[in-house]
JSON list of C-alpha atoms in Angstrom, two decimals:
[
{"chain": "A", "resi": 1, "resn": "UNK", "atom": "CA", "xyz": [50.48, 21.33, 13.79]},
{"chain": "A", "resi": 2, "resn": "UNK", "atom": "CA", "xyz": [52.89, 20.23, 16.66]},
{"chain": "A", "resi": 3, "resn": "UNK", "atom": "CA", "xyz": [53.49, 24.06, 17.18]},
{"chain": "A", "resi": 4, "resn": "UNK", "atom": "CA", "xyz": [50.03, 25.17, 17.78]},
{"chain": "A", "resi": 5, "resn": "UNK", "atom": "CA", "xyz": [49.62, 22.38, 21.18]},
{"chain": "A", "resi": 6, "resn": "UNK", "atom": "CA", "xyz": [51.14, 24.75, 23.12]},
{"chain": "A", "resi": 7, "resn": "UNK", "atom": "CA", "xyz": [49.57, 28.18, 21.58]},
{"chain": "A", "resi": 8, "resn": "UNK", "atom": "CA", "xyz": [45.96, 26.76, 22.30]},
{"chain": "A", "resi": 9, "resn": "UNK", "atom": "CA", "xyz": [45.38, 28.96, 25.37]},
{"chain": "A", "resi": 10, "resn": "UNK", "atom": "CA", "xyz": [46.42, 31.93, 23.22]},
{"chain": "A", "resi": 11, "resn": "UNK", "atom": "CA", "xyz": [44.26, 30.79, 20.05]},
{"chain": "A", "resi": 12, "resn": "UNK", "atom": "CA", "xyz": [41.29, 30.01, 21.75]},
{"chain": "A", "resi": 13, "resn": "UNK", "atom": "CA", "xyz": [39.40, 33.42, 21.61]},
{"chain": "A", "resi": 14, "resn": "UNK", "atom": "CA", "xyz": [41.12, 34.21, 17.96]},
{"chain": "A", "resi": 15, "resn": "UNK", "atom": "CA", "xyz": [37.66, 32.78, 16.58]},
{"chain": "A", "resi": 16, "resn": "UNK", "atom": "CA", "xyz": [37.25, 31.39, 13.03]},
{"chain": "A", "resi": 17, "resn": "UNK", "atom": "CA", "xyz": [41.16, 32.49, 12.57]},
{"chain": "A", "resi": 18, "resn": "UNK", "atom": "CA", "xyz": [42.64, 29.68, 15.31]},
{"chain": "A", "resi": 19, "resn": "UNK", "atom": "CA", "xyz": [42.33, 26.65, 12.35]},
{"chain": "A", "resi": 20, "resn": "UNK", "atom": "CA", "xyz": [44.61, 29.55, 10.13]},
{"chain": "A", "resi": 21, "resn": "UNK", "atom": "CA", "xyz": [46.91, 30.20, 13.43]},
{"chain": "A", "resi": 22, "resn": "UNK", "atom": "CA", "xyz": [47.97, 26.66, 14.47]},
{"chain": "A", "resi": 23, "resn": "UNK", "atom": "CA", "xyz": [48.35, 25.17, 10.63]},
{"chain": "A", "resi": 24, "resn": "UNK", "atom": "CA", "xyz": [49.81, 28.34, 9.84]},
{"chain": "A", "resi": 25, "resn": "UNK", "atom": "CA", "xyz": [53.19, 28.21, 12.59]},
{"chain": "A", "resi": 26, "resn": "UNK", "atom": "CA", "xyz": [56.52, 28.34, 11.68]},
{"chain": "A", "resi": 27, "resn": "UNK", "atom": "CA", "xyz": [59.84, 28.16, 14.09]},
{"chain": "A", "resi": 28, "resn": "UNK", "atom": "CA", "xyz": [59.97, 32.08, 13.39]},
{"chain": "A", "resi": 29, "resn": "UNK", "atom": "CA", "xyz": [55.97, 32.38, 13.80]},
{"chain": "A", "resi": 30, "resn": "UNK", "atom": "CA", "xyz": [56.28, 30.44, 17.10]},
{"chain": "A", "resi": 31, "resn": "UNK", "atom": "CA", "xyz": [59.01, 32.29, 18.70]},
{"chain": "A", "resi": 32, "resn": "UNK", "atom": "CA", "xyz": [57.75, 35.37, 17.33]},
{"chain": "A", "resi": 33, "resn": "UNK", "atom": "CA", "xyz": [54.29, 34.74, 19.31]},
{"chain": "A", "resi": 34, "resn": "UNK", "atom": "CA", "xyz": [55.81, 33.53, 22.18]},
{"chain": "A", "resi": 35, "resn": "UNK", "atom": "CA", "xyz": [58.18, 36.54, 23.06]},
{"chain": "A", "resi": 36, "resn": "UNK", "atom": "CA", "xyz": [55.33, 39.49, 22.13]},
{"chain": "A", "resi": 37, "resn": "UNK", "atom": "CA", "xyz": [52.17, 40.37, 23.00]},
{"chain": "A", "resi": 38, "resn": "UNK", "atom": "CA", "xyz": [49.42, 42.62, 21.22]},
{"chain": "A", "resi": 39, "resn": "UNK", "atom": "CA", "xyz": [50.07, 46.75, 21.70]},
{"chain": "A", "resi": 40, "resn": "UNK", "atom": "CA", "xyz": [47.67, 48.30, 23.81]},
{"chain": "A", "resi": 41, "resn": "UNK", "atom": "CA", "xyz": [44.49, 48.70, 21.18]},
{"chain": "A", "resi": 42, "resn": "UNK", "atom": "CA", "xyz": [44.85, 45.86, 19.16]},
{"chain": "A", "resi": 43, "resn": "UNK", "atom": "CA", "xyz": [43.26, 42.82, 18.92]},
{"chain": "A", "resi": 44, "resn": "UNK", "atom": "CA", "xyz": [45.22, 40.07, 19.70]},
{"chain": "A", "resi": 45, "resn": "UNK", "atom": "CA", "xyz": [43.60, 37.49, 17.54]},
{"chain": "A", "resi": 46, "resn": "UNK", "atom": "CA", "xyz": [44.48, 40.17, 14.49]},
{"chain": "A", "resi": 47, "resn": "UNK", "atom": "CA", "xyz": [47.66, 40.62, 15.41]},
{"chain": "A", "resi": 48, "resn": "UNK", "atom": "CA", "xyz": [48.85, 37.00, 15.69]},
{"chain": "A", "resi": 49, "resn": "UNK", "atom": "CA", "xyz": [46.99, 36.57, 12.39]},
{"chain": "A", "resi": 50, "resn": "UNK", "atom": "CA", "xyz": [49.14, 39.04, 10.15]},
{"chain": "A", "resi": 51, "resn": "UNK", "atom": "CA", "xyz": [52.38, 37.96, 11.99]},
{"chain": "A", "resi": 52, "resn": "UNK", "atom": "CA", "xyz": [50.96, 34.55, 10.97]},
{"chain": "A", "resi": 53, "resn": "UNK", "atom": "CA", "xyz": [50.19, 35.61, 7.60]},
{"chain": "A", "resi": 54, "resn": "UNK", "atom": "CA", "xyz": [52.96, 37.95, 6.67]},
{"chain": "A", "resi": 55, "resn": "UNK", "atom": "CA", "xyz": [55.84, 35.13, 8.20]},
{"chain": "A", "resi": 56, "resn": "UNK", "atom": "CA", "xyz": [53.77, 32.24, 5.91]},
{"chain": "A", "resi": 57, "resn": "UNK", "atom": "CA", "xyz": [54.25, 35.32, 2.97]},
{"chain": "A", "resi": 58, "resn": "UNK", "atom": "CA", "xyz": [58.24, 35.88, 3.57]},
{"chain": "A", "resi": 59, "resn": "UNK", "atom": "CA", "xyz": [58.58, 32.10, 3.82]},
{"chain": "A", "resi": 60, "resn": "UNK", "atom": "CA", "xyz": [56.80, 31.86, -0.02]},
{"chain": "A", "resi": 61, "resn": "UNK", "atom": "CA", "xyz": [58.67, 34.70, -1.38]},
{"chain": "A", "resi": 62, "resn": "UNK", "atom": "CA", "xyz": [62.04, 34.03, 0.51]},
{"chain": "A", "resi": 63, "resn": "UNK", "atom": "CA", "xyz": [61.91, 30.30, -0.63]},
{"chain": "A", "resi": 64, "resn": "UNK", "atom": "CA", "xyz": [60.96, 31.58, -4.46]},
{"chain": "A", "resi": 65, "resn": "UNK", "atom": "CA", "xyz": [64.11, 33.92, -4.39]},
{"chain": "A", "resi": 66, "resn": "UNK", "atom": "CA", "xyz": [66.22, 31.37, -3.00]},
{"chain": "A", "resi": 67, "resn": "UNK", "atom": "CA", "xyz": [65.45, 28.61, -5.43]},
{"chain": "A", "resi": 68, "resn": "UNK", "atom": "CA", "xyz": [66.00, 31.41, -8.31]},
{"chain": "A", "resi": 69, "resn": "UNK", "atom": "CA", "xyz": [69.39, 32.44, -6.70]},
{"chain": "A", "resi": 70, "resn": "UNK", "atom": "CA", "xyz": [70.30, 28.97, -6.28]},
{"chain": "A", "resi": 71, "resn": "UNK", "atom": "CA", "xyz": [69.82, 28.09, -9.66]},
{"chain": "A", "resi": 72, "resn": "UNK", "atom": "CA", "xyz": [71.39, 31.78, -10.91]},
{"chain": "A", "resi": 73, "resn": "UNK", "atom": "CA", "xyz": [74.49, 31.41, -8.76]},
{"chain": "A", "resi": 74, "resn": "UNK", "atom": "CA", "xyz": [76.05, 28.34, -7.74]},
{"chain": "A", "resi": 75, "resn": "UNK", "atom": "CA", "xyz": [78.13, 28.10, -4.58]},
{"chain": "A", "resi": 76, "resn": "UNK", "atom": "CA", "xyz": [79.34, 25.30, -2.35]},
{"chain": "A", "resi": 77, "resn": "UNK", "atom": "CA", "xyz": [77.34, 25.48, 0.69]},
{"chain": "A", "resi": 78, "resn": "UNK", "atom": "CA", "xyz": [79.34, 23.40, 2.91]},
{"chain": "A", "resi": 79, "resn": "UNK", "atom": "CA", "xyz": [79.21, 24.87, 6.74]},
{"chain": "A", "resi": 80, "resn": "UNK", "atom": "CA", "xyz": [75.87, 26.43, 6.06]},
{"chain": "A", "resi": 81, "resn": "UNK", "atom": "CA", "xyz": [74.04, 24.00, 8.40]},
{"chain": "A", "resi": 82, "resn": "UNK", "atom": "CA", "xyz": [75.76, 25.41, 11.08]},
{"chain": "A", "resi": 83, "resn": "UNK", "atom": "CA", "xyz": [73.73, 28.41, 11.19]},
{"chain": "A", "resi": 84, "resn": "UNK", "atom": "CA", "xyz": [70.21, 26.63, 11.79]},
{"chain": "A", "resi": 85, "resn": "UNK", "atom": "CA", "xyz": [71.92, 25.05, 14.41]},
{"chain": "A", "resi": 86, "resn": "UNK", "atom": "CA", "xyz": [72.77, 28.92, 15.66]},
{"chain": "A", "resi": 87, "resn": "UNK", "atom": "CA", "xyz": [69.66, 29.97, 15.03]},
{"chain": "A", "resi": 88, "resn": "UNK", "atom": "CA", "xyz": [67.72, 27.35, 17.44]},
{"chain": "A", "resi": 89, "resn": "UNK", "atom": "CA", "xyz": [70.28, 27.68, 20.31]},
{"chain": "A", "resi": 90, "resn": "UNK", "atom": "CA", "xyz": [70.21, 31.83, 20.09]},
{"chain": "A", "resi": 91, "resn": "UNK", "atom": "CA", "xyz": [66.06, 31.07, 20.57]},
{"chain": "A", "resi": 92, "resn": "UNK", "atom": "CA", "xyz": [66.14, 28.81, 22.57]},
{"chain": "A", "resi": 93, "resn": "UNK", "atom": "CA", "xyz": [68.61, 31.00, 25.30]},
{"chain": "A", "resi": 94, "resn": "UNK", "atom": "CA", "xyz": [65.92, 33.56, 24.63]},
{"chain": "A", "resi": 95, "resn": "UNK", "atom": "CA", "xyz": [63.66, 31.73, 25.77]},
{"chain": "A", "resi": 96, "resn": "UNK", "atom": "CA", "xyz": [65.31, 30.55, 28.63]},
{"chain": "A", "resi": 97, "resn": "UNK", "atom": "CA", "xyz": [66.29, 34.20, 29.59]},
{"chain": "A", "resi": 98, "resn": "UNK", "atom": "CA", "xyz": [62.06, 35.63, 28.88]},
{"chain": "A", "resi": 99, "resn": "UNK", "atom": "CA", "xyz": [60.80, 32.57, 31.02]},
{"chain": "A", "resi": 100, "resn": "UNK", "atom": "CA", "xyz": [60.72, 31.86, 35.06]},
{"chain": "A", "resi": 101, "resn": "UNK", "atom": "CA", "xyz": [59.53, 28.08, 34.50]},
{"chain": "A", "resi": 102, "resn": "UNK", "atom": "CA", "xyz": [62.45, 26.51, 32.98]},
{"chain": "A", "resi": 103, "resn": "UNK", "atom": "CA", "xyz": [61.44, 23.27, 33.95]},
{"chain": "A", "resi": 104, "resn": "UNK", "atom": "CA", "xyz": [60.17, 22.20, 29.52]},
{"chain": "A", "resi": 105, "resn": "UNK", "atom": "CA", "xyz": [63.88, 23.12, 28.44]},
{"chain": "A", "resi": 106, "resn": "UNK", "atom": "CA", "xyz": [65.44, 21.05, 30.61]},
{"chain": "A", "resi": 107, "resn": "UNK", "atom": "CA", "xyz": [62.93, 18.11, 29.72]},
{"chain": "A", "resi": 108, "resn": "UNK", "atom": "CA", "xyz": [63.91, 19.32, 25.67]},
{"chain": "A", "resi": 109, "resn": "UNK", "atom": "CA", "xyz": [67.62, 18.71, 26.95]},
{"chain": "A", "resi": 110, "resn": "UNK", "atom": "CA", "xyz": [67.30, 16.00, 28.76]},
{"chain": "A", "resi": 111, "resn": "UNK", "atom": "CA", "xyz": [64.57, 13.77, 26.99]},
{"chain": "A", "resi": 112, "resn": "UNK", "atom": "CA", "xyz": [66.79, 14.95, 23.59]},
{"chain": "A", "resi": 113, "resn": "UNK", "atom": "CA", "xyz": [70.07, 13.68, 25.21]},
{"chain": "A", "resi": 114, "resn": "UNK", "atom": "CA", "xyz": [68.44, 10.48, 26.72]},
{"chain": "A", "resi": 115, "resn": "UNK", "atom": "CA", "xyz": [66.70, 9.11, 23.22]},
{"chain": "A", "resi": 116, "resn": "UNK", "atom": "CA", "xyz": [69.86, 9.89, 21.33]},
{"chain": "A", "resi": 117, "resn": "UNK", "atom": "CA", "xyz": [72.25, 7.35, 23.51]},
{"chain": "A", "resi": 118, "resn": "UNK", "atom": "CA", "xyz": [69.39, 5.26, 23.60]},
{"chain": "A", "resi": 119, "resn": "UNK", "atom": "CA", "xyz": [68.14, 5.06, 19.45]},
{"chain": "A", "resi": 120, "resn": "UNK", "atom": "CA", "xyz": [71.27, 6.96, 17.75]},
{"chain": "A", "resi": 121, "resn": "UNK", "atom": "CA", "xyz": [71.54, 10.24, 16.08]},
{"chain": "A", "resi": 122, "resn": "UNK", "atom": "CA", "xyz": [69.42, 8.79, 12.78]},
{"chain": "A", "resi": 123, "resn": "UNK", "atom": "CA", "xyz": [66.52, 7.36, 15.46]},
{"chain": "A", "resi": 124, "resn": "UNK", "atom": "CA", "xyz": [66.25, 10.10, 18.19]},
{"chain": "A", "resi": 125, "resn": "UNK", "atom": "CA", "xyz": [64.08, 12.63, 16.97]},
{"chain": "A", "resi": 126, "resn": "UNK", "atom": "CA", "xyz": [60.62, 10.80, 17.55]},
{"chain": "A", "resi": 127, "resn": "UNK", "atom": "CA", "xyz": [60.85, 9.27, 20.28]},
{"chain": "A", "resi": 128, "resn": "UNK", "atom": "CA", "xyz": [62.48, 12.60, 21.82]},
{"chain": "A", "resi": 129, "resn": "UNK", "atom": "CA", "xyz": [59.14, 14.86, 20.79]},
{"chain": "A", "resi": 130, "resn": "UNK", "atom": "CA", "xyz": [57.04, 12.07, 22.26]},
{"chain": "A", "resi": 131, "resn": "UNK", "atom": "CA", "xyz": [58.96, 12.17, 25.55]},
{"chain": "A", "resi": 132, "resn": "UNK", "atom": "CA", "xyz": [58.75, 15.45, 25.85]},
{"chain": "A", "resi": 133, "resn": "UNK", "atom": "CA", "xyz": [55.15, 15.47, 25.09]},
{"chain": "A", "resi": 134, "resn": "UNK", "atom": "CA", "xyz": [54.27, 12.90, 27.17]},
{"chain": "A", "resi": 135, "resn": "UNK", "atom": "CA", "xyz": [56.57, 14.40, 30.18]},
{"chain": "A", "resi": 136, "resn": "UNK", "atom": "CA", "xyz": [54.82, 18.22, 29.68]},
{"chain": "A", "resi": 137, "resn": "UNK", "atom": "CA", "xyz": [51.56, 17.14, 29.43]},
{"chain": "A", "resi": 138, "resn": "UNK", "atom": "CA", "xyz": [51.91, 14.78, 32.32]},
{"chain": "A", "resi": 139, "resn": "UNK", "atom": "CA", "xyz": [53.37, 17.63, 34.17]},
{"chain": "A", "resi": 140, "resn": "UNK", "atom": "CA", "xyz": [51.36, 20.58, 32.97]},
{"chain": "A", "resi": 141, "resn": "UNK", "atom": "CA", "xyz": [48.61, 20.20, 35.73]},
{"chain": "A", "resi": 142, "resn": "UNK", "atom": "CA", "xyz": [51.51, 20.08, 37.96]},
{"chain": "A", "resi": 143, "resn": "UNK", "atom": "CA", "xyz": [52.94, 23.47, 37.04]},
{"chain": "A", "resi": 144, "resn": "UNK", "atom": "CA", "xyz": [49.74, 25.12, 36.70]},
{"chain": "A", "resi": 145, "resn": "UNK", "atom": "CA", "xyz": [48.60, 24.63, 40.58]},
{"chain": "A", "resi": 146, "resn": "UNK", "atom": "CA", "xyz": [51.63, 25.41, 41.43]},
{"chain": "A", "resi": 147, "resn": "UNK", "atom": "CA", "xyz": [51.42, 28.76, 40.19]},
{"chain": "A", "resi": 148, "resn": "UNK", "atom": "CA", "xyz": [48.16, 29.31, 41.68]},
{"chain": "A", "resi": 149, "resn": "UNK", "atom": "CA", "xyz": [46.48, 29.37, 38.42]},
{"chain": "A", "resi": 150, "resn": "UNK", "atom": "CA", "xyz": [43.84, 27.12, 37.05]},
{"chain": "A", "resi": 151, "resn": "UNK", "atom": "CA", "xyz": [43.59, 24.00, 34.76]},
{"chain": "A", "resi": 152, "resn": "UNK", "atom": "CA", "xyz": [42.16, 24.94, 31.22]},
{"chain": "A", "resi": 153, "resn": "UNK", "atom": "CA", "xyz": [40.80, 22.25, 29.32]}
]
């Protein structure tokens, strides 16, 4: 549900299908929403519903081959870790490179770094999201007028 705070701009005219969009957001879903838009013709409420849908679908049958394969063929999985980390730092450059305003990934790094010499790698994590929520929303009407643009509700 964290996901969909900042998608509700985008949701809003999706209708009946927002309540499916924001439960329905994955890391992949997420990025995949944030770096596209609808082709010319489409619907955008549609299409963010079947990249929704068919993401939640690969998750299911990914995670239902996995456990199988697991179980089938045993292997030490030491290291593997290492490539969610990848993963998150190759999207989140991405995202750095797609966006002008990189003012919310340097409150990520910075509100990350700060809470974990303050609480400690096994304490960070909350109090990170909630100073970075607390720092974006306070500065969302800032960032908003200055672009000229106005303050959605």
């Amino acid at each position: 549900l964290f996901y969909g705070l900042p998608m509700l701009r985008r949701f809003a005219a999706a209708g009946a299908k927002k309540i499916y969009l924001a439960l329905g957001l994955t890391d992949e879903t997420f990025s995949l929403l944030c770096g596209t838009r609808a082709p010319d013709g489409v619907d955008p409420g549609w299409y963010d519903f079947f990249i929704t849908l068919l993401d939640q679908c690969y998750w299911v049958l990914g995670s239902a081959l996995g456990a199988v394969a697991g179980s089938l063929l045993p292997f030490d999985t030491t290291g593997i870790d290492f490539a969610m980390t990848a993963l998150f730092v190759v999207v989140f450059i991405d995202q750095l490179r797609e966006r002008q305003n990189r003012l919310p990934a340097v409150i990520g790094l910075a509100g990350s770094a700060a809470c974990l010499l303050l609480f400690g790698a096994d304490s960070f994590l909350l109090p990170a999201m909630a100073l970075m929520v607390l720092l974006l929303c306070f500065l969302r009407g800032r960032a908003i007028a200055d672009r000229g643009e106005e303050h959605a509700p």
